[in-house]
Structures are given as structure tokens and as C-alpha cells.
Coordinates of C-alpha atoms in Angstrom, one line a residue:
Chain D
X1 CA -16.3 -27.3 8.4
X2 CA -18.8 -25.2 6.6
X3 CA -19.8 -23.6 9.9
X4 CA -16.3 -22.0 10.4
X5 CA -16.2 -20.6 6.9
X6 CA -19.8 -19.2 7.1
X7 CA -19.2 -17.6 10.4
X8 CA -15.9 -16.0 9.3
X9 CA -17.5 -15.0 5.9
X10 CA -20.4 -13.3 7.8
X11 CA -17.9 -11.5 10.1
X12 CA -15.9 -10.2 7.1
X13 CA -19.1 -9.0 5.3
X14 CA -20.4 -7.3 8.4
X15 CA -17.2 -5.7 9.5
X16 CA -14.3 -5.5 7.2
X17 CA -15.2 -6.1 3.6
X18 CA -15.0 -3.1 1.2
X19 CA -18.8 -3.0 1.4
X20 CA -21.4 -4.3 -0.9
X21 CA -22.0 -8.0 -1.3
X22 CA -18.5 -9.1 -2.3
X23 CA -18.4 -12.8 -3.0
X24 CA -15.7 -14.5 -0.9
X25 CA -14.8 -17.9 -2.2
X26 CA -13.2 -20.4 0.1
X27 CA -9.8 -20.0 -1.4
X28 CA -9.8 -16.2 -2.0
X29 CA -6.7 -14.5 -0.5
X30 CA -7.9 -11.7 1.7
X31 CA -4.7 -9.8 1.0
X32 CA -4.7 -10.3 -2.7
X33 CA -8.4 -9.3 -3.0
X34 CA -7.9 -6.3 -0.7
X35 CA -10.5 -7.6 1.7
X36 CA -8.3 -7.0 4.6
X37 CA -5.4 -4.7 5.4
X38 CA -2.9 -5.1 8.3
X39 CA -5.3 -3.9 11.1
X40 CA -8.1 -5.9 9.5
X41 CA -6.1 -9.1 10.0
X42 CA -5.7 -8.2 13.7
X43 CA -9.4 -7.8 14.0
X44 CA -9.9 -11.1 12.2
X45 CA -7.6 -13.0 14.4
X46 CA -9.3 -11.6 17.5
X47 CA -12.6 -12.7 16.1
X48 CA -11.3 -16.2 15.5
X49 CA -10.0 -16.4 19.0
X50 CA -13.2 -15.2 20.6
X51 CA -15.6 -17.2 18.4
X52 CA -13.8 -20.5 18.2
X53 CA -12.2 -20.4 21.7
X54 CA -8.6 -20.8 20.6
X55 CA -5.5 -18.9 21.5
X56 CA -3.6 -18.0 18.4
X57 CA 0.2 -18.1 19.0
X58 CA 2.3 -15.3 17.4
X59 CA 4.2 -17.8 15.2
X60 CA 0.8 -19.0 13.9
X61 CA -0.1 -15.6 12.6
X62 CA 0.8 -16.4 9.0
X63 CA -0.9 -16.2 5.7
X64 CA -1.0 -20.1 5.6
X65 CA -3.3 -20.0 8.6
X66 CA -5.3 -16.8 8.1
X67 CA -5.3 -15.6 4.5
X68 CA -8.4 -17.3 3.3
X69 CA -11.5 -19.0 4.6
X70 CA -10.1 -22.4 3.7
X71 CA -6.8 -21.6 5.5
X72 CA -8.7 -20.6 8.7
X73 CA -10.8 -23.7 8.5
X74 CA -7.6 -25.9 8.1
X75 CA -5.9 -24.1 10.9
X76 CA -8.7 -24.6 13.3
X77 CA -9.0 -28.3 12.4
X78 CA -5.2 -28.7 13.0
X79 CA -5.5 -26.8 16.3
X80 CA -8.4 -29.0 17.5
X81 CA -6.6 -32.2 16.4
X82 CA -3.5 -31.2 18.4
X83 CA -5.5 -30.6 21.5
X84 CA -6.8 -33.7 23.3
X85 CA -10.6 -33.5 23.7
X86 CA -11.5 -32.3 27.1
Chain F
X1 CA 19.7 16.6 -11.7
X2 CA 16.5 14.7 -12.4
X3 CA 14.9 12.2 -10.0
X4 CA 15.2 9.2 -12.4
X5 CA 18.8 10.1 -13.2
X6 CA 19.7 9.1 -9.6
X7 CA 18.5 5.6 -10.4
X8 CA 20.0 5.5 -13.9
X9 CA 23.5 6.4 -12.5
X10 CA 23.3 3.5 -10.0
X11 CA 22.1 1.2 -12.8
X12 CA 25.1 2.0 -14.9
X13 CA 27.5 1.7 -12.1
X14 CA 26.1 -1.5 -10.5
X15 CA 24.2 -3.4 -13.2
X16 CA 24.5 -6.8 -11.6
X17 CA 23.7 -5.8 -8.1
X18 CA 20.4 -6.8 -6.5
X19 CA 18.2 -3.7 -6.5
X20 CA 14.9 -5.1 -5.5
X21 CA 13.7 -8.2 -3.6
X22 CA 10.0 -8.7 -3.7
X23 CA 7.3 -11.4 -4.1
X24 CA 10.1 -14.0 -3.8
X25 CA 12.1 -12.6 -6.7
X26 CA 15.4 -10.8 -6.9
X27 CA 15.9 -8.1 -9.5
X28 CA 19.2 -6.6 -10.5
X29 CA 19.7 -2.9 -11.3
X30 CA 20.0 -3.9 -15.0
X31 CA 16.7 -5.9 -14.8
X32 CA 14.8 -3.0 -13.3
X33 CA 16.4 -0.6 -15.9
X34 CA 15.2 -2.8 -18.7
X35 CA 11.7 -3.2 -17.3
X36 CA 11.5 0.6 -16.9
X37 CA 12.7 1.1 -20.5
X38 CA 10.1 -1.4 -21.8
X39 CA 7.3 0.3 -19.9
X40 CA 8.3 3.8 -20.9
X41 CA 8.4 2.7 -24.6
X42 CA 4.9 1.2 -24.3
X43 CA 3.4 4.3 -22.6
X44 CA 5.2 6.5 -25.1
X45 CA 3.8 4.4 -28.0
X46 CA 0.3 4.8 -26.5
X47 CA 0.8 8.6 -26.6
X48 CA 1.8 9.5 -23.0
X49 CA 4.0 12.6 -23.2
X50 CA 5.9 15.1 -21.1
X51 CA 3.7 16.6 -18.3
X52 CA 1.0 13.9 -18.6
X53 CA -0.2 12.3 -15.4
X54 CA 0.3 8.5 -15.0
X55 CA -1.7 7.1 -12.1
X56 CA -0.2 4.0 -10.3
X57 CA -2.9 2.1 -8.5
X58 CA -0.9 -0.9 -7.3
X59 CA 0.3 -2.8 -4.3
X60 CA 4.0 -2.7 -3.5
X61 CA 5.8 -4.6 -6.2
X62 CA 8.0 -4.5 -9.3
X63 CA 5.2 -2.9 -11.4
X64 CA 4.8 0.0 -9.0
X65 CA 8.6 0.6 -8.9
X66 CA 9.0 0.4 -12.7
X67 CA 5.9 2.6 -13.1
X68 CA 7.5 5.4 -11.1
X69 CA 10.7 5.5 -13.2
X70 CA 9.0 4.8 -16.5
X71 CA 6.7 7.8 -16.0
X72 CA 9.7 10.0 -15.1
X73 CA 11.7 8.7 -18.1
X74 CA 8.9 10.0 -20.4
X75 CA 8.9 13.4 -18.7
X76 CA 5.5 12.4 -17.3
X77 CA 4.2 12.9 -13.8
X78 CA 3.6 9.8 -11.6
X79 CA 0.7 9.7 -9.3
X80 CA 0.8 6.9 -6.7
X81 CA -2.7 5.9 -5.5
X82 CA -3.2 3.8 -2.3
X83 CA -4.6 0.4 -3.3
X84 CA -7.1 0.7 -0.5
X85 CA -8.8 3.5 -2.5
X86 CA -12.5 2.8 -3.5
X87 CA -14.1 3.4 -6.8
X88 CA -15.6 6.9 -6.4
X89 CA -12.4 8.3 -4.9
X90 CA -10.3 6.7 -7.6
X91 CA -12.6 8.2 -10.2
X92 CA -12.2 11.6 -8.5
X93 CA -8.4 11.3 -8.5
X94 CA -8.3 10.3 -12.2
X95 CA -10.7 13.1 -13.1
X96 CA -9.1 15.8 -10.9
X97 CA -5.6 15.1 -12.2
X98 CA -6.9 14.4 -15.8
X99 CA -4.7 11.4 -15.8
X100 CA -3.7 10.0 -19.2
X101 CA -2.7 6.6 -18.2
X102 CA -3.4 4.2 -15.3
X103 CA -1.2 1.3 -14.3
X104 CA -3.0 -1.2 -12.1
X105 CA -3.5 -4.8 -11.2
X106 CA -6.2 -7.4 -12.1
X107 CA -6.9 -8.0 -8.4
X108 CA -8.2 -4.4 -8.1
X109 CA -10.4 -4.7 -11.2
X110 CA -13.7 -4.2 -9.2
X111 CA -12.4 -0.8 -8.3
X112 CA -10.7 0.6 -11.4
X113 CA -13.2 -0.8 -13.9
X114 CA -16.0 1.2 -12.2
X115 CA -13.8 4.2 -11.9
X116 CA -12.9 4.2 -15.6
X117 CA -16.6 4.2 -16.4
X118 CA -16.8 7.6 -14.7
X119 CA -13.6 8.9 -16.4
X120 CA -12.8 10.0 -19.9
X121 CA -9.2 11.2 -19.6
X122 CA -7.4 7.8 -19.2
X123 CA -6.7 6.5 -22.7
X124 CA -4.4 3.7 -21.6
X125 CA -4.9 1.3 -18.7
X126 CA -2.2 -1.3 -18.2
X127 CA -3.3 -4.2 -16.2
X128 CA -0.7 -6.4 -14.4
X129 CA -1.5 -9.9 -13.1
X130 CA -3.9 -11.4 -15.5
X131 CA -6.7 -10.5 -17.9
X132 CA -7.6 -7.0 -18.7
X133 CA -11.2 -7.2 -17.6
X134 CA -14.7 -8.0 -18.3
X135 CA -15.4 -6.6 -21.8
X136 CA -19.1 -7.1 -21.5
X137 CA -19.3 -4.9 -18.4
X138 CA -17.9 -1.7 -20.0
X139 CA -18.2 -1.1 -23.7
X140 CA -15.6 1.7 -23.7
X141 CA -13.0 -0.3 -21.9
X142 CA -11.4 -2.8 -24.3
X143 CA -9.6 -0.1 -26.3
X144 CA -8.3 1.5 -23.2
X145 CA -7.1 -1.6 -21.4
X146 CA -4.1 -3.8 -22.3
X147 CA -2.0 -6.2 -20.4
X148 CA 1.1 -5.0 -18.5
X149 CA 4.1 -6.2 -20.6
X150 CA 5.8 -9.5 -19.5
X151 CA 9.5 -9.5 -18.8
X152 CA 10.4 -10.8 -22.3
X153 CA 7.8 -8.8 -24.4
X154 CA 9.7 -6.7 -26.8
X155 CA 8.3 -3.1 -27.1
X156 CA 9.5 -1.3 -30.2
X157 CA 9.7 2.4 -30.3
X158 CA 12.0 5.3 -30.8
X159 CA 14.4 6.5 -28.1
X160 CA 12.7 8.9 -25.7
X161 CA 14.3 12.2 -25.0
X162 CA 11.6 14.4 -23.3
X163 CA 13.9 17.4 -22.5
X164 CA 12.7 17.4 -18.9
X165 CA 14.2 20.0 -16.5
X166 CA 14.2 20.0 -12.7
X167 CA 11.5 22.6 -12.6
X168 CA 9.1 20.1 -14.2
X169 CA 6.7 18.1 -12.1
X170 CA 7.9 14.6 -11.1
X171 CA 4.9 13.6 -9.0
X172 CA 1.5 14.5 -7.7
X173 CA 0.6 12.8 -4.4
X174 CA -2.9 13.3 -3.1
X175 CA -3.4 14.1 0.5
X176 CA -6.5 14.7 2.7
X177 CA -7.7 18.2 3.0
X178 CA -9.8 19.9 5.6
X179 CA -12.4 20.7 3.0
X180 CA -13.0 17.0 2.4
X181 CA -11.7 16.8 -1.2
X182 CA -8.3 15.3 -1.6
X183 CA -5.6 17.7 -2.9
X184 CA -2.8 16.8 -5.3
X185 CA 0.5 17.9 -3.9
X186 CA 2.7 19.0 -6.9
X187 CA 6.3 18.0 -6.5
X188 CA 9.1 18.9 -9.0
X189 CA 12.2 16.9 -9.7
X190 CA 14.1 19.6 -7.8
X191 CA 11.7 19.1 -4.8
X192 CA 12.2 15.3 -4.7
X193 CA 15.9 15.2 -5.5
X194 CA 16.5 17.8 -2.7
X195 CA 14.5 15.8 -0.2
X196 CA 16.1 12.5 -1.1
X197 CA 19.5 14.1 -0.7
X198 CA 18.9 15.7 2.6
X199 CA 17.3 12.6 4.1
X200 CA 19.9 10.2 2.9
X201 CA 22.6 12.6 4.2
X202 CA 21.4 12.9 7.7
X203 CA 20.6 9.2 8.0
X204 CA 24.0 8.3 6.6
X205 CA 22.5 5.7 4.2
X206 CA 25.1 3.7 2.3
X207 CA 25.5 1.7 -0.9
X208 CA 25.8 -1.5 1.2
X209 CA 22.6 -1.0 3.1
X210 CA 19.7 -3.4 2.7
X211 CA 16.4 -1.5 3.4
X212 CA 13.2 -3.3 4.3
X213 CA 10.1 -1.4 3.3
X214 CA 6.6 -2.7 4.4
X215 CA 5.1 0.8 4.0
X216 CA 2.8 1.4 1.0
X217 CA 4.6 3.2 -1.8
X218 CA 1.6 5.4 -2.2
X219 CA 2.7 6.9 1.1
X220 CA 5.7 9.2 0.5
X221 CA 7.6 7.6 3.4
X222 CA 7.4 4.3 1.6
X223 CA 8.1 5.9 -1.8
X224 CA 11.3 7.5 -0.6
X225 CA 12.7 4.2 0.5
X226 CA 12.7 3.3 -3.2
X227 CA 14.0 6.7 -4.3
X228 CA 16.8 6.7 -1.8
X229 CA 17.9 3.1 -2.1
X230 CA 18.1 3.4 -5.8
X231 CA 20.0 6.7 -5.6
X232 CA 22.6 5.0 -3.4
X233 CA 22.8 1.7 -5.3
X234 CA 21.5 -0.1 -2.2
X235 CA 19.2 -3.1 -2.0
X236 CA 15.5 -2.6 -1.3
X237 CA 13.4 -5.5 0.2
X238 CA 9.8 -4.6 -0.6
X239 CA 7.0 -6.2 1.4
X240 CA 3.3 -6.0 0.4
X241 CA 2.3 -5.0 3.9
X242 CA 2.9 -5.5 7.6
X243 CA -0.2 -7.7 8.0
X244 CA 1.9 -10.7 9.1
X245 CA 4.8 -9.2 11.2
X246 CA 6.3 -12.7 11.8
X247 CA 6.7 -13.1 8.1
X248 CA 8.3 -9.7 7.7
X249 CA 10.7 -10.5 10.5
X250 CA 11.7 -13.8 8.9
X251 CA 12.4 -11.8 5.7
X252 CA 14.4 -9.3 7.6
X253 CA 16.6 -12.0 9.1
X254 CA 17.1 -13.9 5.9
X255 CA 18.0 -10.8 3.8
X256 CA 20.2 -9.4 6.6
X257 CA 18.3 -6.1 6.6
X258 CA 20.2 -3.1 7.9
X259 CA 17.6 -0.4 7.7
X260 CA 14.0 -0.6 8.9
X261 CA 11.6 2.4 8.4
X262 CA 8.4 2.1 10.4
X263 CA 5.5 3.9 11.9
X264 CA 4.4 3.6 15.6
X265 CA 1.5 1.2 14.7
X266 CA 4.1 -1.2 13.2
X267 CA 6.4 -0.9 16.2
X268 CA 3.6 -1.6 18.6
X269 CA 2.8 -4.8 16.7
X270 CA 6.5 -5.8 16.7
X271 CA 6.9 -5.2 20.4
X272 CA 3.9 -7.3 21.2
X273 CA 5.6 -10.3 19.7
X274 CA 7.2 -12.6 22.2
X275 CA 10.6 -14.1 21.2
X276 CA 11.6 -11.2 19.0
X277 CA 15.2 -11.7 20.0
X278 CA 15.2 -15.1 18.4
X279 CA 14.8 -13.8 14.9
X280 CA 18.4 -13.0 14.3
X281 CA 18.2 -9.3 13.4
X282 CA 21.8 -8.5 14.3
X283 CA 22.5 -6.8 10.9
X284 CA 19.9 -4.1 11.7
X285 CA 21.8 -0.9 12.2
X286 CA 19.1 1.7 11.8
X287 CA 15.4 2.2 12.6
X288 CA 13.5 5.2 11.5
X289 CA 10.1 6.5 12.7
X290 CA 7.8 9.1 11.4
X291 CA 4.1 9.9 10.8
X292 CA 3.4 10.0 14.6
X293 CA 5.6 10.3 17.6
X294 CA 6.8 7.2 19.5
X295 CA 6.0 7.3 23.2
X296 CA 8.9 7.3 25.7
X297 CA 8.0 3.8 26.6
X298 CA 8.1 2.7 23.0
X299 CA 11.5 4.3 22.5
X300 CA 12.9 2.6 25.6
X301 CA 11.6 -0.8 24.5
X302 CA 12.8 -0.4 20.9
X303 CA 16.3 0.5 22.1
X304 CA 16.4 -2.4 24.5
X305 CA 15.3 -4.8 21.7
X306 CA 17.7 -3.5 19.1
X307 CA 20.6 -2.1 21.1
X308 CA 22.9 -2.2 18.0
X309 CA 20.5 0.0 15.9
X310 CA 20.3 3.8 16.0
X311 CA 16.8 5.2 16.2
X312 CA 15.7 8.3 14.3
X313 CA 12.6 10.1 15.3
X314 CA 11.4 12.3 12.4
X315 CA 8.5 14.4 11.3
X316 CA 7.2 15.5 7.9
X317 CA 4.3 16.2 5.7
X318 CA 3.7 15.3 2.0
X319 CA 3.9 19.0 1.0
X320 CA 7.6 19.1 1.6
X321 CA 8.3 15.4 2.3
X322 CA 10.4 15.5 5.5
X323 CA 10.9 18.5 7.8
X324 CA 12.8 17.4 10.9
X325 CA 14.9 14.6 12.5
X326 CA 16.3 14.1 15.9
X327 CA 20.0 13.1 15.8
X328 CA 20.1 9.7 17.7
X329 CA 22.6 11.0 20.3
X330 CA 19.9 13.5 21.4
X331 CA 17.3 10.7 22.1
X332 CA 18.3 10.3 25.7
X333 CA 18.2 14.0 26.4
X334 CA 14.9 14.8 24.7
X335 CA 13.1 11.6 23.8
X336 CA 9.8 13.2 22.7
X337 CA 11.4 15.8 20.4
X338 CA 11.2 15.4 16.6
X339 CA 14.4 17.3 16.4
X340 CA 15.4 20.2 14.1
X341 CA 15.2 21.0 10.4
X342 CA 17.1 18.6 8.1
X343 CA 20.1 19.7 5.9
X344 CA 19.5 22.4 3.3
X345 CA 16.2 23.5 4.9
X346 CA 15.2 26.3 7.3
X347 CA 12.3 25.9 9.8
X348 CA 10.9 28.2 12.5
X349 CA 7.7 28.9 14.4
X350 CA 5.3 31.8 13.9
X351 CA 2.5 33.3 15.9
X352 CA -1.1 34.0 14.6
X353 CA 0.2 37.2 12.9
X354 CA 3.0 35.4 11.1
X355 CA 5.7 36.8 13.4
X356 CA 8.8 34.7 13.9
X357 CA 8.9 33.3 17.5
X358 CA 11.9 32.9 19.8
X359 CA 13.0 29.6 21.3
X360 CA 10.7 28.5 24.1
X361 CA 7.5 29.4 22.2
X362 CA 4.5 27.6 20.7
X363 CA 3.4 28.4 17.2
X364 CA 2.8 27.1 13.7
X365 CA 5.8 25.5 11.9
X366 CA 7.0 27.3 8.7
X367 CA 9.4 25.6 6.2
X368 CA 11.7 27.1 3.7
X369 CA 13.7 25.0 1.2
X370 CA 14.0 23.4 -2.2
X371 CA 11.8 20.5 -0.9
X372 CA 8.7 22.7 -0.6
X373 CA 6.0 21.7 -3.1
X374 CA 4.8 23.9 -5.9
X375 CA 1.2 24.0 -4.6
X376 CA -1.9 21.9 -4.8
X377 CA -2.9 20.8 -8.3
X378 CA -5.5 23.3 -9.7
X379 CA -6.5 24.4 -6.2
X380 CA -5.2 28.0 -6.0
X381 CA -7.3 28.9 -2.9
X382 CA -6.0 26.0 -0.8
X383 CA -2.5 26.7 -2.2
X384 CA -2.6 30.3 -1.1
X385 CA -3.5 29.3 2.4
X386 CA -0.3 27.3 3.0
X387 CA 2.2 28.7 0.5
X388 CA 3.1 32.3 1.3
X389 CA 5.8 34.6 -0.2
X390 CA 9.3 34.3 1.4
X391 CA 12.1 36.8 1.9
X392 CA 13.5 36.4 -1.6
X393 CA 11.2 37.6 -4.5
X394 CA 9.4 34.6 -6.1
X395 CA 10.2 32.1 -3.3
X396 CA 7.4 30.5 -1.4
X397 CA 7.4 29.2 2.2
X398 CA 5.2 26.4 3.5
X399 CA 2.9 27.0 6.5
X400 CA 2.5 23.5 7.8
X401 CA -0.7 23.8 9.8
X402 CA 1.1 21.9 12.5
X403 CA 1.6 23.5 15.9
X404 CA 4.9 22.9 17.7
X405 CA 6.7 24.2 20.7
X406 CA 10.4 24.7 21.0
X407 CA 12.6 24.3 24.1
X408 CA 15.3 26.8 25.1
X409 CA 17.7 25.3 22.6
X410 CA 15.3 25.3 19.7
X411 CA 14.4 21.6 19.6
X412 CA 10.9 21.0 18.3
X413 CA 8.0 19.2 20.0
X414 CA 4.8 18.4 18.2
X415 CA 1.7 19.9 19.9
X416 CA -1.2 19.3 17.5
X417 CA -3.0 20.3 14.3
X418 CA -4.3 23.8 13.6
X419 CA -7.3 22.3 11.9
X420 CA -9.2 19.2 12.9
X421 CA -7.3 16.7 10.7
X422 CA -7.1 13.3 12.4
X423 CA -3.9 11.3 12.3
X424 CA -4.5 7.5 12.5
X425 CA -1.9 4.8 11.8
X426 CA 0.2 7.7 10.4
X427 CA -2.3 8.6 7.8
X428 CA -4.0 12.0 7.7
X429 CA -7.8 11.8 7.7
X430 CA -10.1 14.7 6.9
X431 CA -13.2 14.5 9.2
X432 CA -15.1 16.2 6.5
X433 CA -14.4 13.5 4.0
X434 CA -15.7 10.9 6.5
X435 CA -18.7 13.1 7.4
X436 CA -19.6 13.5 3.8
X437 CA -19.6 9.7 3.3
X438 CA -21.8 9.1 6.4
X439 CA -24.2 11.8 5.3
X440 CA -24.7 10.1 1.9
X441 CA -26.3 7.2 3.8
X442 CA -30.1 7.1 3.6
X443 CA -31.6 8.2 6.9
X444 CA -28.7 10.2 8.2
X445 CA -29.3 13.9 8.9
X446 CA -26.0 15.0 10.3
X447 CA -22.6 13.6 11.3
X448 CA -19.5 14.8 13.2
X449 CA -16.3 13.0 13.1
X450 CA -13.4 13.3 15.6
X451 CA -10.2 11.5 16.6
X452 CA -10.1 9.7 19.9
X453 CA -6.9 8.4 21.6
X454 CA -6.1 4.8 20.6
X455 CA -3.1 2.7 21.8
X456 CA -2.5 1.0 18.5
X457 CA -3.6 3.6 16.0
X458 CA -2.6 6.9 17.6
X459 CA -6.0 8.2 17.0
X460 CA -9.1 6.2 16.1
X461 CA -12.0 7.7 14.1
X462 CA -15.2 8.2 16.0
X463 CA -18.4 9.3 14.4
X464 CA -21.5 11.0 16.0
X465 CA -24.5 10.4 13.8
X466 CA -27.9 12.1 13.9
X467 CA -30.7 10.1 12.2
X468 CA -33.9 11.2 10.6
X469 CA -36.9 10.8 12.9
X470 CA -38.3 7.3 12.8
X471 CA -35.1 5.9 11.1
X472 CA -33.2 3.0 12.7
X473 CA -29.7 2.2 11.7
X474 CA -27.0 0.4 13.6
X475 CA -23.3 0.9 14.0
X476 CA -22.4 -1.9 11.5
X477 CA -24.6 -0.4 8.8
X478 CA -22.7 2.9 9.1
X479 CA -19.4 1.2 9.1
X480 CA -20.2 -0.9 6.1
X481 CA -21.4 2.1 4.2
X482 CA -18.1 3.8 4.9
X483 CA -16.1 0.7 3.9
X484 CA -17.6 0.9 0.5
X485 CA -16.5 4.5 0.0
X486 CA -13.5 5.3 2.0
X487 CA -9.9 4.0 2.4
X488 CA -10.0 1.5 5.2
X489 CA -8.0 3.7 7.6
X490 CA -10.7 6.4 7.3
X491 CA -13.6 4.2 8.4
X492 CA -14.9 4.9 11.9
X493 CA -14.0 2.5 14.6
X494 CA -16.8 3.8 16.8
X495 CA -20.2 5.1 15.9
X496 CA -22.4 6.8 18.4
X497 CA -26.0 7.8 17.6
X498 CA -27.1 11.2 19.1
X499 CA -30.3 13.2 18.8
X500 CA -28.4 16.4 18.0
X501 CA -24.8 17.7 17.6
X502 CA -23.6 20.6 19.8
X503 CA -23.5 23.8 17.7
X504 CA -21.8 27.2 18.1
X505 CA -23.8 30.4 17.9
X506 CA -23.0 30.5 14.1
X507 CA -24.5 27.1 13.7
X508 CA -21.2 25.2 13.1
X509 CA -20.7 21.9 14.9
X510 CA -18.7 22.4 18.1
X511 CA -16.4 19.4 18.2
X512 CA -14.7 20.4 21.4
X513 CA -17.7 19.1 23.3
X514 CA -17.6 15.7 21.7
X515 CA -15.6 12.7 22.9

């Protein structure tokens, strides 16, 4: 969903990015592009939990789930699919 | 003995053994030696000579490791630069050291490209991982930049015999200074060989060890994991970072890692993981900690989680690498002590007048040994403040700026800094450097930066900012401004706007009143 990517992109720009208007493509690895360091990822995961109302399990804290906008989007979609609608 | 000879000896003895595991690849000692040789020839052909500075602005990986030894092979001086460094600071480091060459990565292009535009000394920039850059952006760059050689690229050139001796510089490592400008710590081959020997001796590291390093190699604690593993002929498993602890743990289990060096922030992340026991880390026989003290609670939990592993608490500073370690059998008796001086080194406490203090006192720690640096690169005033003549003519002792107390038996306990340097995530941060960055923001009149206690970071950076009348800025704007200029760990976590800063009678900011 574009909404997820935009919200996370805005959060990164406001809080964690190296400053300036860095373009963050959907597939950009935050680690490769030096957008986030280790504590940056912790802040990002906290943001995702609070904003999208999910609880991130430790074993889910992996690059496949969090190291790009597309990965976060995919992770949240899987998470929602796994949880029966309330 | 020269620093790179320790590696070359292992490479001759164990050519087929795995030296390095990183980025999903395994490299034998012979592989690394041939990559080092290739890179050294290329740098030599480009005109890098004995004594020249070679900056390594790279993430942990093969290129970084090869860069260290290639520079040394040439008799050049390697200069590791944290990949979180921003463009202005990188330009400062290249200019201050008058670096001749830069080895870097395409992913960092946005930073180094701008830095090179403000630098005229670097004649060769080797770029790993892709294209060498946007030639339209910088007219002067194409002649300076070329791709990092691939594994099978032949580099022709004469044999290199630079006639290096152990009094020559091996490395310059920049560290934060209380004045705000980073200072280059000059370390000779003798300094680094001595430190590597003392540390590997007291730890009891062995050839069959498998060391996992998730610390940046720009940080001397990380760098020495390479130097010591390769000295012993051990295997180094190199991780890019500790951003995904679960991934690091999986690697540790898969590679049957025996030695894990960390800092308290990493151990905190580890201990917050549930199900740590299920990772299968039974091969782990040693954990080391430095950069900041572990709390008694952390020590207790670490020992419960890894009962088979010995835990070393240590303390050091870049200016002499390591200073002390606590023998593991002392951990129960004095858990918060950082121990005593390491082998082949003498340490003691002095009072304000420089007088040696008896056990049971509090004072500044002084270090004497072959591991003590030769000074700060081209900074004689700062050098004179911390290197002072010793008992033997010509020898210099290091005044650490760190305050310690000793118990009745002489065991050391860290008390605090003599200056206002902040320690966060194990990194030293100069408040002045952060204040300077904040004050360059339009609308800011004054700023004061302090460290405040933080469970994860040790200390977190907090800034007090005074704005010009009629100016409105928010916390985020200050933080973003800092993120563009400072390494991430220096960026304030908290920003508080105040109408004025408390001052002393002489007009200096009185930080004691801030919190």
C-alpha cells in the first residue's frame, strides 16, 4: 500500500535520514544506502509498531522485513493476512 | 616486527585456512594475501608511497580488510573512517591528514563525491561496488576515481620493498576532541604490534578461534579483531553491523563462533531477545566488553545466558588502544572494576599536580608503554596536553583524561571524564562539535550539549538551544540539521529550547546546571 510507504518515508525523512531531501526508492536498502544504523532500525521498528498497530516479534526483525520500504510494506501485508479481521 | 608481517606470517603458514567470512563469502589466507598484493600494486602504480596517508571510507568487508594491509605493505599509513561520516567531516579528515588516496564504496558516493570537491590532496580514489561516479557532477573527479580491482584483475608492477621500520606510522585514527575538531591519533607499527600482542596474550586467543566482529573497523576495538585474528591465524567472521541481532546470532551459531567482542549497547539488545538459548551458541568460549562498563545486572545476566563463556571487562582509549582488563576470575569479587594494566604496560593514578597516588585514591589515569601513541597528527598543542615526559629521557607517558579510583589492592574503577566528552554507544562525542553544528543553523544564537543517562546508549546527547528573537524552530529541524552534518551517534536525541544558558562569571556556559 502506498500509504505505508509514504508514512515510513516521511518518518525517515523527518527523523533518521542523513539530512537533505534524500530520495528513498521503494527498494532502497536502508543499510546499503546508510540511511539507518543499528539504533536507527530500533527506532524504525518502534515507529512501525506504533503507527500500524502491530507487535513485531524478535524473529521478525530481519532485513527481509525491514530493510526497505517495499519490505516493510510486504511484511505488514503478510502480518495483516495472518491475523483474522476483528 | 611490522604490523602486516604478523598477517603475512599466518598467510604463509596457513594459506588454505579460512581467514575471513563476510557478505556470504569465505576467503582463505592465500586469497586475502593475493587481494592485498593486487591492491598494493595498484596503489603503488598510482604513486602512493611510504608515509602517504590512505583513507579507508568503507563498511566492514573484504575491501576494508585488504585496504588496511595493502597500505601497510606500501609503507603507507591507513586511516579508517567511519562510514557514518558526513561530507564536510570527510573533507576535513582528508584535508587535515593530506591523504593521497581514498578507498571507498559506490553506496557512499553522495558523501565522498562532495568531499573530494573540497579536497585537492587525494590523487587516487578507488571505488568498490559499481561505477566510479557521476562525471558530469565534478569535472576534476574522473582522473582521480577508478574502480576497485576485481578478484581476477591483473595489476602489473614492480615488487614493493618500502624499507618500513617499526618507528614508522602504521595508522592514523581520528577521535573526537574537546575543542570540537577531530584529532588524528598517530600510531606506529611498534604501538600496534605491542597492543595486539598484549591483548591477545591476556585474552588467551588461539589459532583455532573463530571471532565474530559486528563492530565497525573504523573503531579500534573492531579493527583489532582483524589484526589479532590474522596475527594468530584464526578465522574472523565479519558482520556489517549489529542492526539485526537475530541475523548475527544465526551467523554465530552456523559458524560455531568462539569469541564475541561487544559493547554494552549490543549486549542490551541481545539480552532483550527472548529465546536466546535456542540459537545453539555452545561453541562460544569468550565474550569481551569495552567502551563502557557493563552494569552488575548485565554481567549477571550475560553469565547466566552463556555459562560456558568467560567474560572480560576492559577499558581503553584510541591513544593507546587498550589500557586495562579484569581477569575473569575477579568478576565475582569486583564486578564493576575494569581491572589492571595489561601485560607490558604500566598504569597509575595521579593527582592534579601530577603526583603518583597510593591505592585507595581517585585521580587521573596515566599510561606508560610501547602502545602509547606518538601524538595527534599536526596538533602539537593538544599533544602536549596529554603526552608528557616520562622517567626515561625521550619517553612519553599518556595522560588519559579519564578519572579512576583504585581499591586497597589497586584494582581500577572508572569514575568519569576530566573534560565534558560524552560517551554514547561506546563512542566519544565532543559536545563542542555538536554545538558548532547546531549553531550553524539559521536562527540559532547559542547551544549547549550534555550527556544524559540512557539505558541503551549509556549516555544520550541532549542539546539546549537558544533561538534568535522571533525565530521559531522545532526539535525535528534541529535534529535533521545535525543528521546532515554529524555522524549519527553524535546527533542529539533530545532538544530543549531555552531563553538563555546558565553562565559562569567569566561568561562560559555552566553545564553543571543543565539536565
